[in-house]
XYZ file of C-alpha atoms in Angstrom:
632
model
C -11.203 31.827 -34.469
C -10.537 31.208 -38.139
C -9.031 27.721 -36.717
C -11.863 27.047 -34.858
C -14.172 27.589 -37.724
C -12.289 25.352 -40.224
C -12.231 22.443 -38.143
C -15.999 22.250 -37.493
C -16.647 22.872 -40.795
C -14.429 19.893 -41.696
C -16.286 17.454 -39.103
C -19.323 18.980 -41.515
C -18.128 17.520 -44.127
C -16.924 14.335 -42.726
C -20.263 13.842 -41.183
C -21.874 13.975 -44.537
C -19.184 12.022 -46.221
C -19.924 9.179 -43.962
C -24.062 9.809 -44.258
C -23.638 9.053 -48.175
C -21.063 6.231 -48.042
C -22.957 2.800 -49.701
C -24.464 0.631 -46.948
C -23.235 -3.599 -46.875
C -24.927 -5.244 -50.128
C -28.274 -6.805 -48.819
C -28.860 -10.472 -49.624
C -30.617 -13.790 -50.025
C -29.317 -17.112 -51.087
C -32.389 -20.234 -51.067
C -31.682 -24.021 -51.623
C -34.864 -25.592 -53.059
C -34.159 -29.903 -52.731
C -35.612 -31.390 -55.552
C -33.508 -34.590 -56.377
C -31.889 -35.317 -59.645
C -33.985 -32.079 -60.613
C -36.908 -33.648 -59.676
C -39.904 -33.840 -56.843
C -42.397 -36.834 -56.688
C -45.478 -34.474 -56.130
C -46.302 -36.725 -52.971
C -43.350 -35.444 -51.230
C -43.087 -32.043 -49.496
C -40.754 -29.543 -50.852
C -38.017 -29.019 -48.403
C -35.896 -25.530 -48.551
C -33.596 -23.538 -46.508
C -32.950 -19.658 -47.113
C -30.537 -17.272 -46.247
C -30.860 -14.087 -45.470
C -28.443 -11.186 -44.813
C -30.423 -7.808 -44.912
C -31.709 -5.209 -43.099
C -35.513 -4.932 -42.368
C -38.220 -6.513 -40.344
C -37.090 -9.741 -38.592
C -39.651 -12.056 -40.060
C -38.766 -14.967 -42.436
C -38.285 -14.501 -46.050
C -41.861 -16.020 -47.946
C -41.657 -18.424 -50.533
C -43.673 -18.659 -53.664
C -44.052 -21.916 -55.754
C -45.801 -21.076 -59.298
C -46.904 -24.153 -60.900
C -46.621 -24.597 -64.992
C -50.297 -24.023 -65.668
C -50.203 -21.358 -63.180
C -51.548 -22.956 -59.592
C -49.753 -21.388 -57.193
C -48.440 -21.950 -53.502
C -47.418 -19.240 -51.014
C -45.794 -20.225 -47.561
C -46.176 -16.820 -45.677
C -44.845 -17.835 -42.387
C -44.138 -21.235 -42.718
C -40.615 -21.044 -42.217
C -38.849 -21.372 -38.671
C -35.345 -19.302 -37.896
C -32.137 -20.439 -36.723
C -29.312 -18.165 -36.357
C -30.727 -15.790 -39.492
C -31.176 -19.235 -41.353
C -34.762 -20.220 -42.368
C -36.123 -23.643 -43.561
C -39.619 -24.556 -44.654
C -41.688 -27.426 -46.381
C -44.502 -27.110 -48.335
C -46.699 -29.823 -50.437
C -47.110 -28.988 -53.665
C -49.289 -31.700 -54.270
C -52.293 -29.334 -55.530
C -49.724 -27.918 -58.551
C -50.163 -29.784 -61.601
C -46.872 -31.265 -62.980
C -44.054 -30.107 -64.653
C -41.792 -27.358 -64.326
C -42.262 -25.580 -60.917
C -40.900 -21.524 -60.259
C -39.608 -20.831 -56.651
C -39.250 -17.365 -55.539
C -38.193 -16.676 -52.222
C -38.629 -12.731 -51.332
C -37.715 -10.701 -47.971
C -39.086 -7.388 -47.516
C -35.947 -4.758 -46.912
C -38.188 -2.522 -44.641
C -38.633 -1.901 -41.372
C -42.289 -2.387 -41.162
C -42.156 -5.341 -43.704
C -43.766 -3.763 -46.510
C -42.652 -4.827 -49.928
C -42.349 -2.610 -53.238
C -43.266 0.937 -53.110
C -45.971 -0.019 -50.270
C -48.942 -0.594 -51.716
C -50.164 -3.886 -54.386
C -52.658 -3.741 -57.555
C -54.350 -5.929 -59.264
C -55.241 -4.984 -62.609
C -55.273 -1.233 -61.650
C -57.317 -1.692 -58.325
C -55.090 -1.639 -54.491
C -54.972 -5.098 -52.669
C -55.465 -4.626 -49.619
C -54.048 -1.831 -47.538
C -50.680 -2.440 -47.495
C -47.847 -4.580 -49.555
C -47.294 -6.706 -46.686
C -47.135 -10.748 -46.424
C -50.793 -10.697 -45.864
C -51.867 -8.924 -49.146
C -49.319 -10.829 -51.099
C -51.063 -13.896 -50.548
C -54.232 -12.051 -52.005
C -52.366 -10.754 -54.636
C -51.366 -14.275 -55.852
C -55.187 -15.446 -55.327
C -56.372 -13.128 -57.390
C -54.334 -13.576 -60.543
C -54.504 -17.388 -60.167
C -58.847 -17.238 -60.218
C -58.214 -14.870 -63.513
C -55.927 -17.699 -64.797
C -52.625 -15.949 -65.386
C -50.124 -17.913 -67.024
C -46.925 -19.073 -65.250
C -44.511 -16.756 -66.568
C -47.101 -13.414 -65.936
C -47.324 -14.560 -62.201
C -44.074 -14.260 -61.962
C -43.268 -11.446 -63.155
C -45.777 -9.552 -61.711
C -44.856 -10.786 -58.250
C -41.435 -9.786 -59.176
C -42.533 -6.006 -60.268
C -44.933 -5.438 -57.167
C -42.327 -6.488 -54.617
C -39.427 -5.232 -55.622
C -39.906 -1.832 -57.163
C -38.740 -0.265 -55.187
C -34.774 -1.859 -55.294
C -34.511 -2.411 -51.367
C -36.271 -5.848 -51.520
C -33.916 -8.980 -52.122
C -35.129 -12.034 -53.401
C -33.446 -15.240 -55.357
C -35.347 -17.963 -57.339
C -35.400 -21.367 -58.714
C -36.617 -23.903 -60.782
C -37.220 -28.180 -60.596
C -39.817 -30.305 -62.203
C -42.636 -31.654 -60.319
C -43.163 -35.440 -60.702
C -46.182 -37.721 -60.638
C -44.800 -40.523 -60.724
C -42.033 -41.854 -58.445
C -39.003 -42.400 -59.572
C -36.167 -45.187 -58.403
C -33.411 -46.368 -60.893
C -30.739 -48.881 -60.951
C -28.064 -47.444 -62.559
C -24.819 -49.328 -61.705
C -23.945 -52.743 -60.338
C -21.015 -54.351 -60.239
C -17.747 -54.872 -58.234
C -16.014 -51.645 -56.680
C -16.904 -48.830 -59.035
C -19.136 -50.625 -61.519
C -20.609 -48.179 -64.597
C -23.335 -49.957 -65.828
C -24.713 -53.970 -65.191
C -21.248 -55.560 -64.821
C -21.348 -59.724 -63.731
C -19.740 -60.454 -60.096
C -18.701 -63.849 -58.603
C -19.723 -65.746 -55.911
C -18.197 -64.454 -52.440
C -17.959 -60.198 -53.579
C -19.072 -57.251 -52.124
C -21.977 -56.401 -54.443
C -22.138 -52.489 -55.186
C -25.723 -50.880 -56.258
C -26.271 -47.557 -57.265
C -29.135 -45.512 -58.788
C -31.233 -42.002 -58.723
C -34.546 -41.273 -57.354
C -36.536 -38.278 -57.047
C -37.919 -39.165 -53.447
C -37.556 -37.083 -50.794
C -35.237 -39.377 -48.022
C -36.685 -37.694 -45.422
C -39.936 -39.378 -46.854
C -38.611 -42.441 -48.462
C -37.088 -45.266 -48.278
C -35.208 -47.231 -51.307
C -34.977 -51.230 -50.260
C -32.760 -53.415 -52.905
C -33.507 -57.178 -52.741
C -32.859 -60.159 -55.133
C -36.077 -61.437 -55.807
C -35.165 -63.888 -59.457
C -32.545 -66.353 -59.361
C -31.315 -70.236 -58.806
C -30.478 -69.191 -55.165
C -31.956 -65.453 -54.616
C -33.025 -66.147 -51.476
C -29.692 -66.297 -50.008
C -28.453 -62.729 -51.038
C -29.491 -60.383 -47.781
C -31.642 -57.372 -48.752
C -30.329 -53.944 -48.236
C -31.871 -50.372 -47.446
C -31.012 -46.684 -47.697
C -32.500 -43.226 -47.295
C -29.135 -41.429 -47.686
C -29.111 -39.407 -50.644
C -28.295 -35.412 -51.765
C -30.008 -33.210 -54.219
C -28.246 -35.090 -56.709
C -30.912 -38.300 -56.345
C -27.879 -40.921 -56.019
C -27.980 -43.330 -53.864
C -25.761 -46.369 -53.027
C -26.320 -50.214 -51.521
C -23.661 -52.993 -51.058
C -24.615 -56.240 -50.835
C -22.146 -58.917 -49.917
C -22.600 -62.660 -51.665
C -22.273 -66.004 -49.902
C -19.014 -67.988 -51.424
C -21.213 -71.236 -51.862
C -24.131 -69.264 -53.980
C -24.878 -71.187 -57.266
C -23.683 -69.187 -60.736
C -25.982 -67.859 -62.992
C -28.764 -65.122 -64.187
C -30.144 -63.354 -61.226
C -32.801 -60.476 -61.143
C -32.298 -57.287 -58.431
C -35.081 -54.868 -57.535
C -35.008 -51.282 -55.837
C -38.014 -49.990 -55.058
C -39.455 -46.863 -53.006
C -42.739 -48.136 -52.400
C -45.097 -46.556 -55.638
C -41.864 -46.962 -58.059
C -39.366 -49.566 -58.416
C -36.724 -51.011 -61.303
C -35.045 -54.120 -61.390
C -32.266 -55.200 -63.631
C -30.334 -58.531 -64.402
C -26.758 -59.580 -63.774
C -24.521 -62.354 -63.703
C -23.146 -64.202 -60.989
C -20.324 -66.143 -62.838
C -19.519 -69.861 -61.609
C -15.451 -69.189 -61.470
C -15.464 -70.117 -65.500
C -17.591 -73.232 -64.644
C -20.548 -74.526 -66.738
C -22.650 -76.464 -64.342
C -25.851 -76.203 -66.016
C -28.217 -74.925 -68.863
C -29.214 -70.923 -68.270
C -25.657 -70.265 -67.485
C -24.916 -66.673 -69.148
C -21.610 -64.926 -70.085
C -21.055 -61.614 -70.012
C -17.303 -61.034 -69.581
C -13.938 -62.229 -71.580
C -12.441 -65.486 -70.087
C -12.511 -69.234 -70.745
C -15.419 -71.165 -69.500
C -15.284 -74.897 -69.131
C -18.283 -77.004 -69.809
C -18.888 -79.615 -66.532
C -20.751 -82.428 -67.704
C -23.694 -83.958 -70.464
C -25.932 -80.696 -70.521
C -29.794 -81.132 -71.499
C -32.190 -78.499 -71.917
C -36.078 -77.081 -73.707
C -34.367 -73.166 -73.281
C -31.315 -71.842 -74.521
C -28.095 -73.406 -72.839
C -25.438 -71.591 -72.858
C -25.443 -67.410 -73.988
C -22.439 -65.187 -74.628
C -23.797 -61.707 -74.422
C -22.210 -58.977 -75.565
C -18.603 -59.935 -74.269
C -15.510 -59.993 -76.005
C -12.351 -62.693 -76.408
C -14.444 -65.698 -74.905
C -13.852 -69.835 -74.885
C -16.630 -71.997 -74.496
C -14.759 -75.414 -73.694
C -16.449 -78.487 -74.166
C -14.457 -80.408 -72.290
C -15.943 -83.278 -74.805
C -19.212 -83.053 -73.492
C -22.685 -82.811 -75.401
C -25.415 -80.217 -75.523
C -28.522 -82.087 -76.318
C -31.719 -80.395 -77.213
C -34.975 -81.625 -75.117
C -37.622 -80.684 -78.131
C -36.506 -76.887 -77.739
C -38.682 -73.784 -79.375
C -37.818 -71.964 -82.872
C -35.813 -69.786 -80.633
C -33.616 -71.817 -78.732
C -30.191 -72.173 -79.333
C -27.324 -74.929 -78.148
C -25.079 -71.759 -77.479
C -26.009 -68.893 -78.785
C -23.440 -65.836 -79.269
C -24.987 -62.266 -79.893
C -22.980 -59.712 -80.257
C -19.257 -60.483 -79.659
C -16.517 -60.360 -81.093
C -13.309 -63.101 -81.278
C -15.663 -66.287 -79.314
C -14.430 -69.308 -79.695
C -16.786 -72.524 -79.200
C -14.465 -76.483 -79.218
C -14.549 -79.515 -78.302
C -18.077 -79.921 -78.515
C -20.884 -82.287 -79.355
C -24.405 -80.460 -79.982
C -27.066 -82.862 -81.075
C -31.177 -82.797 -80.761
C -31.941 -79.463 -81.618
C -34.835 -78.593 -83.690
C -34.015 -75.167 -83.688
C -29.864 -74.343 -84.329
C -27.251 -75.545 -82.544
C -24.896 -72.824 -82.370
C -26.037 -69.689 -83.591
C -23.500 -66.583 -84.071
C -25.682 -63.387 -84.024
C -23.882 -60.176 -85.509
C -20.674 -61.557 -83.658
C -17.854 -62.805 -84.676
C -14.970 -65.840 -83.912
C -14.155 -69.819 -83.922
C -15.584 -72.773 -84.076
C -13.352 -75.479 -83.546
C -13.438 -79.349 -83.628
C -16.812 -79.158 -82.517
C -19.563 -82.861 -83.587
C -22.891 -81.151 -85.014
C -25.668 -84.061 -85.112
C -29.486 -84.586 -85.756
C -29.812 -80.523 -85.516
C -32.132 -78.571 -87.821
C -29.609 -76.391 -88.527
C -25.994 -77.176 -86.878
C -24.433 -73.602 -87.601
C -25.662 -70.248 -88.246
C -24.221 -67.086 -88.948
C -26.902 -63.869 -88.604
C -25.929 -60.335 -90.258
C -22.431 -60.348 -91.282
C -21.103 -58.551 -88.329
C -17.586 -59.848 -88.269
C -15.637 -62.973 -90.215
C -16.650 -66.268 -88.514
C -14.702 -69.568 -89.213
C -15.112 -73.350 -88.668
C -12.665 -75.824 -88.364
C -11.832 -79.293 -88.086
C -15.809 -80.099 -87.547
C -18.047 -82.734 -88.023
C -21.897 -82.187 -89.057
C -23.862 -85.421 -89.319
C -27.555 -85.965 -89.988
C -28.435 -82.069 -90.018
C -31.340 -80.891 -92.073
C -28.782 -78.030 -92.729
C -24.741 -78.243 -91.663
C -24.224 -74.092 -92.284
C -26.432 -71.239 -92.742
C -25.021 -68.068 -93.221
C -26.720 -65.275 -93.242
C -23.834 -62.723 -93.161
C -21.660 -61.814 -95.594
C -18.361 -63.864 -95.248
C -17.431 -67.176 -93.467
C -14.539 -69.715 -93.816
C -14.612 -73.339 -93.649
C -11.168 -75.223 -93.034
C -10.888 -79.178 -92.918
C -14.840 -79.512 -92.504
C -15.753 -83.242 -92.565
C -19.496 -83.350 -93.854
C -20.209 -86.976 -92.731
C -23.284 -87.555 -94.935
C -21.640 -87.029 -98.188
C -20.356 -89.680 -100.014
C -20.179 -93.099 -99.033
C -17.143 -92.320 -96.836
C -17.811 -88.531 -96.103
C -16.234 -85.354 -97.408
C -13.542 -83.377 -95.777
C -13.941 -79.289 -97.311
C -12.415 -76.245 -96.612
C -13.719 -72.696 -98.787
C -14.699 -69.411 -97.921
C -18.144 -68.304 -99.024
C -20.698 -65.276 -99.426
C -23.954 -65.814 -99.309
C -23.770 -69.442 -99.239
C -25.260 -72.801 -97.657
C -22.658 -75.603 -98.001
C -24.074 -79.220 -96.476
C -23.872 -82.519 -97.365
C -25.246 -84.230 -100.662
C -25.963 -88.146 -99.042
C -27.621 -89.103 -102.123
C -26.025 -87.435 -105.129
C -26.652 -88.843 -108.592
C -24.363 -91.520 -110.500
C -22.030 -90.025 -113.392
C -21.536 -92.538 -115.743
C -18.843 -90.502 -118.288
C -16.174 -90.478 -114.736
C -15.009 -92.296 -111.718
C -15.667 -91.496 -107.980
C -14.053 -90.726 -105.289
C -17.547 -90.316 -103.130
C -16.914 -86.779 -102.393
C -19.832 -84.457 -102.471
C -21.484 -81.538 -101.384
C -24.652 -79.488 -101.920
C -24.543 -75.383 -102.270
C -27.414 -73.116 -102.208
C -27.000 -69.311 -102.370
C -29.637 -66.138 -101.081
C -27.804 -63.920 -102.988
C -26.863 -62.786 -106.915
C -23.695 -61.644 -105.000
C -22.474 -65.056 -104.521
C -19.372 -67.125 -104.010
C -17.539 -70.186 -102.881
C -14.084 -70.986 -103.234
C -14.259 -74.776 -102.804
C -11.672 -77.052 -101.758
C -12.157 -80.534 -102.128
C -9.519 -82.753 -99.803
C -8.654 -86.264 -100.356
C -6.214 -89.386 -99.535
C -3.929 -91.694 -101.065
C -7.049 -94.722 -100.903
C -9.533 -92.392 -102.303
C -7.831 -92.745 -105.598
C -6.588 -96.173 -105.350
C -8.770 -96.902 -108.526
C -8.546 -93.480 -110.818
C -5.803 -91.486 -111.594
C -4.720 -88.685 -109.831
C -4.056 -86.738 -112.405
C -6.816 -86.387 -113.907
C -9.094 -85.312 -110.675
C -11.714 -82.629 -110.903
C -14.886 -80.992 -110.062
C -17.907 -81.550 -111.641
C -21.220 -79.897 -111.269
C -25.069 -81.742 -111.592
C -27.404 -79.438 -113.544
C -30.040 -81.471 -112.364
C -30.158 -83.573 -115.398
C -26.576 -84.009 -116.183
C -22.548 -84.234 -114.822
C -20.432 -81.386 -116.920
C -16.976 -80.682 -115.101
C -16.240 -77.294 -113.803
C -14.314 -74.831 -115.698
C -10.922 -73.607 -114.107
C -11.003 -76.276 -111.767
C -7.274 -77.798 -110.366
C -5.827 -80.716 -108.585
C -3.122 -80.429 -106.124
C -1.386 -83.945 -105.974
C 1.198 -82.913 -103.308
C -1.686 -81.170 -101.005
C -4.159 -83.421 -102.422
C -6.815 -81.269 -103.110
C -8.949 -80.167 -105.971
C -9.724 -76.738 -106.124
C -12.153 -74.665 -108.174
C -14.271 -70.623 -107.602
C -17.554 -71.467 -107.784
C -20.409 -68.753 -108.679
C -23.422 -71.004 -109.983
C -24.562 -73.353 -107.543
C -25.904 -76.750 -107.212
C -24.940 -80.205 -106.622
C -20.437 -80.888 -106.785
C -18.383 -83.985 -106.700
C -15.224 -84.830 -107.618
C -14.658 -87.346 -110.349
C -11.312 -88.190 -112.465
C -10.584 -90.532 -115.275
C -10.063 -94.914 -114.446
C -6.763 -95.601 -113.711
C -5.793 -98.577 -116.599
C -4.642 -102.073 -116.292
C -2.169 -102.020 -118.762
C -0.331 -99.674 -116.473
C 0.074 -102.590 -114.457
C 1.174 -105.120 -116.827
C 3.956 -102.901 -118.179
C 5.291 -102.398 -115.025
C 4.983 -106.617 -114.807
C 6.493 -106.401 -118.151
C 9.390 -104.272 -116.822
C 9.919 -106.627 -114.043
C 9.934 -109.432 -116.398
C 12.257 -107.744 -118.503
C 14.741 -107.082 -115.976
C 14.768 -110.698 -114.462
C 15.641 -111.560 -118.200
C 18.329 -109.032 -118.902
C 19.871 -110.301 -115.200
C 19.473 -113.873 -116.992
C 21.167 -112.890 -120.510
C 23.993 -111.335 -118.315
C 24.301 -114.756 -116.335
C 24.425 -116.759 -119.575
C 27.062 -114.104 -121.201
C 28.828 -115.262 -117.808
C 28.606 -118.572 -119.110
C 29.507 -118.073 -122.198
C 32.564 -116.747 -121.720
C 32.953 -119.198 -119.064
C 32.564 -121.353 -121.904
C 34.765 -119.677 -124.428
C 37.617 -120.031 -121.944
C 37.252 -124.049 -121.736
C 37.034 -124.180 -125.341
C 40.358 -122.301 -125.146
C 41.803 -124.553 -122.999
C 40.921 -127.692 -124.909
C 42.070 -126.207 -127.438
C 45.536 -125.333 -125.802
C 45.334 -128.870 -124.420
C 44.658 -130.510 -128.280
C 47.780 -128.391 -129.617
C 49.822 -129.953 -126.511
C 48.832 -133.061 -128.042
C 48.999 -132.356 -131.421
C 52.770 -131.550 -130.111
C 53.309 -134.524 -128.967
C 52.012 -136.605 -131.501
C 54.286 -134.398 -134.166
C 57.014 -135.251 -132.260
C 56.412 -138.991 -132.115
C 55.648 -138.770 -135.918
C 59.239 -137.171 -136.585
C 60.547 -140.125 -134.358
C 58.603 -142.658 -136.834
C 60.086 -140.617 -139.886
C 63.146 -141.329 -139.170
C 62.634 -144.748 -138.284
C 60.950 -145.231 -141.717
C 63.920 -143.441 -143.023
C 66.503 -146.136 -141.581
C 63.940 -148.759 -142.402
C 63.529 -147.270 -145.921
C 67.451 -147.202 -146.138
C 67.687 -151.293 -145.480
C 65.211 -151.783 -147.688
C 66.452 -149.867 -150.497
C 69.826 -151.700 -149.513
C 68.079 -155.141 -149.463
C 66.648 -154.362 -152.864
C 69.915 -153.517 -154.155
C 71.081 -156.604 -153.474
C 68.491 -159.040 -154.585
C 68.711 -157.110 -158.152
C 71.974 -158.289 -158.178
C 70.192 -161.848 -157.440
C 67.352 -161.760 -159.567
C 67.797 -161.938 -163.374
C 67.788 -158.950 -165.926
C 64.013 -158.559 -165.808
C 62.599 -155.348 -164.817
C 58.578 -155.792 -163.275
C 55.413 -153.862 -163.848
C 54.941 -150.586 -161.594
C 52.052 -151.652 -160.294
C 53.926 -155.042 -158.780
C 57.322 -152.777 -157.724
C 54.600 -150.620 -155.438
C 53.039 -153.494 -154.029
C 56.209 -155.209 -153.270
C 57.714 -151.900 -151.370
C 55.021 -151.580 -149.190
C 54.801 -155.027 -148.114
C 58.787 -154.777 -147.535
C 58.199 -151.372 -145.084
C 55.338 -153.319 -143.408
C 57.755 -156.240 -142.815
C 59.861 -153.944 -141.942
C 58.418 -151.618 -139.508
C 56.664 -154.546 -137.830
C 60.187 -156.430 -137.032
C 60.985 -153.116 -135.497
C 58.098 -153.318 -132.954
C-alpha cells in the first residue's frame, strides 16, 4: 500500500515538474530592403518577417515611424507562406530621413497585445489591444504630434508589457531623391575610373537606392569620337547592398580617346569619363593619358583645345616621333601637352610651335623634357607649384615671348640652346629657384671686353632666388680672345661689371658662376694679341736660322778640312822643293869648289895685286852664274 502510495505521489511530482519546465523561446526575425541603407520615397518598402511563436495565426503588423513623426501601419498587409510573411508598403506620405520599423506579433491566443487593453494619454482605445485599436492608437499620437522617438516607445510599452509579445525593429533612411552611381569602371575588377583599350570587356559598377523590383538602371555611352558604337547595357539585379554591375564589350576598330558613360534609373542618373587608349598611339588632338606607358605621336598635330593631357599617371613617354604640335590661335588655357599631376613624364623629340598660350605646361608634376624645338610660343615651358624636380635637356627655344617659366621651386637646365641669344645662340645648362632664364637677342655692346655672343636674360619672383649658370662654348667662339681670361659679366642697365666668383673651365669649356641678383649676362674675356703671333713667326724664323748656322758650321768645318789638306798638300811640296834645293846645294858646292880652284889658279896668273871687295864680290857671282848656267 505504502508502494502504491509513493509511486503516485512521484507521477505528482513529475507531473508538476514538467507543468513548470520553460516553454521554446518565442521569436521574430524581419528583413526591411532598403538599398545601400537607403529608399527612394517613390518606391514601396518591401519586407519579409519571420515568425516562430505561439499565438493567434495572423501575420505579424508592421509599423514605419517617420523622423518628424508621420507614421504608417500595415495591419494585414502581409501574405503567409509556410510561417513566413512579406509585405510592401509606400511610404511616400513620411517625410524624409531616418525611418523606424517595428514589426510586432501578438503572443496570445485571441491576438491581443500587452496586458489587453491600450491608452492614450490616460483614456482606453478602443475595447481591446488588438490590431484594430493599434492602428488608432498610432492615429492618435500622430494628430497630437508626438515626436519620433515617443511613438516608439510608447508602441513598444503598450504592446509588449506584458513579456509574451515578440517583436524586432529596424532602421534606413528615406530618400527623395533617386539615387544611381558609377562607382567603378575598368577592366576585370576595376576600383575606381581606370582607361581600357579598344576590343575589352568593359566592367561597370555602382549603388543605387532603387528598388529593382521597381527600377531599372540602363548604362549607355552617350560622349565620345565613336560612342555610338559601344552597345548599351541594362540591369535590375541588385541586393540590399545597392550594387549593381554592367559589362560592356568594345569593338576592336573603335577610335581612342575621351569618352563619357551614363547610368541612369529614370529621375537620377551619373555619368563619368574614361579613356579608351589607342594601343600607345597618338592619332589626334584630345587624346588623354591616364596610365604609365610610352605613347608615340602619329603625325603633324593641329589644334584650338588642348592636345595632348597626361592626367594623373605615373612613368609616362610622350614620343614625338619628330613631329610638331602647332597651336591654331588656342585660349589662355590651352596647352601643347599639358602634364598635371604626375610624376617621372618624359616629353622628346618634339617640335611645339604657335601657341599663344604655353606649350608644354608641367602642373604640380614632375619629369623630362628632352631634345624637344620650342618656337613662336608665348611661353615654351612652364613649371606650376613645385611639386617635384623637373629638367630640360638638349632643347631648343626660338622666338618665344618667354623660353621657361617656373613657377615651382627647383628646375634644371642641361645643354639648353637659347637660339635668340647672341648672334650665334647660347648653349646653358644651371639649376634655378624661382627663376625665368630666356634669351637676351638684343643685349647691349661692352666696350671695356670682347664677345663671344653668348647671352641670356634672368628674371626672378622671389627674394629666395638662385641660378647656378653655366655658360658653354667652342673652340671658334674664342678664335679672337683668349681663353683664359673668359668670364661672366652682368648689365646693370647702364653698365658691364664682371661677376664676382665667376670661373672658366678650358678643358669642359665652360664658364661658370652662382648667380643671386639678376638681370642681363654675357660672357666676355680679354683680345687675344698679335704679337702672340709674331713671336711664334719669330720662333719659326729663329729655328730656320739656327738649322742654317748648323749647315754653315757644316761648312765650315767642311772648310777647315780643305784648308788642312792644302795645307798637307803645300808641305808635300814644300818637301819636295827642300829636297831639290839640297840637290842645288850641293851642286853649288861642287860648282863653288871649281871656282875656288879656278881662282886659285889665275892668282897664280895674275900679278901681286890684291882688288877692292866690292870688285872680288862682283866677280864671284858672275863666276857661280857662269858656272851654274854651263851646268844646265
Amino acid at each position: 500500500m505504502r508502494r502504491g502510495v509513493l509511486s503516485f505521489a512521484a507521477a505528482v511530482l513529475v507531473l508538476l515538474a514538467l507543468s513548470a519546465a520553460p516553454a521554446a523561446a518565442d521569436s521574430i526575425e524581419a528583413t526591411t530592403y532598403s538599398y545601400d541603407g537607403e529608399l527612394y520615397f517613390d518606391d514601396s518598402l518591401e519586407y519579409t518577417v519571420d515568425v516562430d511563436a505561439s499565438g493567434d495565426d495572423e501575420p505579424p503588423v508592421a509599423v514605419f515611424i517617420g523622423a518628424d513623426g508621420g507614421v504608417v501601419y500595415d495591419e494585414d498587409g502581409m501574405t503567409e507562406d509556410d510561417g513566413d510573411y512579406s509585405g510592401s508598403s509606400l511610404l511616400s506620405e513620411l517625410s524624409t530621413g531616418e525611418v523606424e520599423a517595428l514589426y510586432i506579433h501578438p503572443n496570445d491566443a485571441e491576438g491581443e497585445f500587452g496586458d489587453g487593453q491600450f491608452e492614450f494619454e490616460g483614456s482606453p482605445v478602443g475595447d481591446e489591444a488588438n490590431r484594430e485599436s493599434l492602428g488608432w492608437l498610432l492615429e492618435d499620437m500622430e494628430d497630437a504630434g508626438w515626436s519620433q522617438s515617443d511613438i516608439r516607445s510608447e508602441v513598444i510599452s503598450q504592446t509588449t508589457s506584458s513579456g509574451d509579445d515578440v517583436r524586432d525593429s529596424d532602421t534606413f533612411d528615406l530618400s527623395s531623391e533617386s539615387s544611381t552611381e558609377i562607382r567603378d569602371l575598368g577592366v576585370d575588377d576595376p576600383s575606381g575610373i581606370e582607361d581600357v583599350s579598344p576590343g575589352d570587356t568593359v566592367v561597370v559598377r555602382g549603388t543605387t537606392n532603387r528598388n529593382p523590383n521597381e527600377a531599372e538602371i540602363e548604362v549607355l555611352a552617350v560622349e565620345g569620337e565613336e560612342h555610338d558604337l559601344i552597345d548599351t547595357e541594362s540591369t535590375s539585379d541588385w541586393s540590399r547592398d545597392g550594387e549593381w554591375m554592367v559589362e560592356k564589350e568594345l569593338p576592336n576598330y573603335i577610335e581612342g580617346g575621351v569618352y563619357t558613360v551614363e547610368a541612369t534609373d529614370g529621375p537620377g542618373l551619373d555619368e563619368v569619363d574614361f579613356v579608351i587608349q589607342q594601343e600607345g598611339e597618338i592619332q589626334s588632338c584630345g587624346f588623354e593619358v591616364r596610365t604609365s606607358g610610352t605613347f608615340e605621336i602619329q603625325d603633324d598635330l593641329s589644334a584650338e583645345e588642348t592636345c595632348i593631357e597626361v592626367w594623373e599617371a605615373n612613368d609616362v613617354v610622350i614620343e614625338g616621333g619628330g613631329h610638331e604640335i602647332e597651336g591654331d590661335n588656342p585660349s589662355a588655357l590651352d596647352r601643347g601637352i599639358l602634364v598635371f599631376e604626375s610624376h617621372n613624364v618624359t616629353v622628346r623629340n618634339v617640335t611645339v610651335t604657335g601657341w599663344t598660350s604655353v606649350g608644354v605646361s608641367y602642373e604640380n608634376s614632375g619629369g623630362v623634357v628632352e631634345d624637344v624645338e620650342f618656337s613662336d610660343n608665348d611661353v615654351a615651358l612652364d613649371f606650376t607649384d613645385g611639386f617635384a624636380t623637373p629638367e630640360v635637356r638638349d632643347s631648343r627655344f626660338t622666338g618665344n615671348e618667354v623660353d621657361v617659366d617656373s613657377d615651382g621651386e627647383f628646375y634644371t637646365a642641361e645643354e639648353v640652346e637659347l637660339a635668340d641669344s647672341g648672334l650665334y645662340g647660347t648653349v646653358v645648362s644651371y639649376e634655378a629657384e624661382h627663376v625665368d632664364v630666356f634669351a637676351a637677342d638684343d643685349p647691349p655692346e661692352n666696350e671695356e671686353a670682347e664677345s663671344i655672343d653668348h647671352y641670356v636674360e634672368v628674371e626672378s619672383y622671389d627674394d629666395d632666388a638662385v641660378l647656378d649658370l653655366a655658360f658653354h662654348y667652342t673652340s671658334d667662339d674664342v678664335d679672337d680672345v683668349d681663353e683664359d681670361s673668359l668670364g661672366i659679366w652682368k648689365h646693370d642697365g647702364g653698365s658691364w661689371s664682371e661677376v664676382s666668383g665667376d670661373s672658366v673651365d678650358t678643358d669642359l669649356q665652360e664658364v661658370d658662376a652662382y648667380i643671386t641678383d639678376f638681370s642681363t649676362y654675357g660672357v666676355f674675356g680679354e683680345e687675344a694679341e698679335e704679337e702672340d703671333a709674331d713671336d711664334a713667326d719669330d720662333d719659326g724664323d729663329d729655328a730656320d736660322d739656327d738649322a742654317d748656322d748648323s749647315d754653315d758650321a757644316d761648312d765650315a768645318d767642311d772648310d777647315g778640312d780643305d784648308a788642312d789638306d792644302d795645307a798637307d798638300d803645300s808641305d808635300d811640296a814644300d818637301d819636295a822643293d827642300d829636297d831639290a834645293d839640297d840637290t842645288d846645294d850641293a851642286d853649288t858646292a861642287d860648282d863653288d869648289a871649281d871656282e875656288d880652284a879656278d881662282d886659285a889658279d889665275d892668282a897664280d896668273d895674275e900679278p901681286a895685286e890684291l882688288p877692292g871687295f866690292g870688285a872680288v864680290a862682283a866677280l864671284l857671282a858672275l863666276s857661280l852664274y857662269a858656272v851654274v848656267r854651263g851646268r844646265r
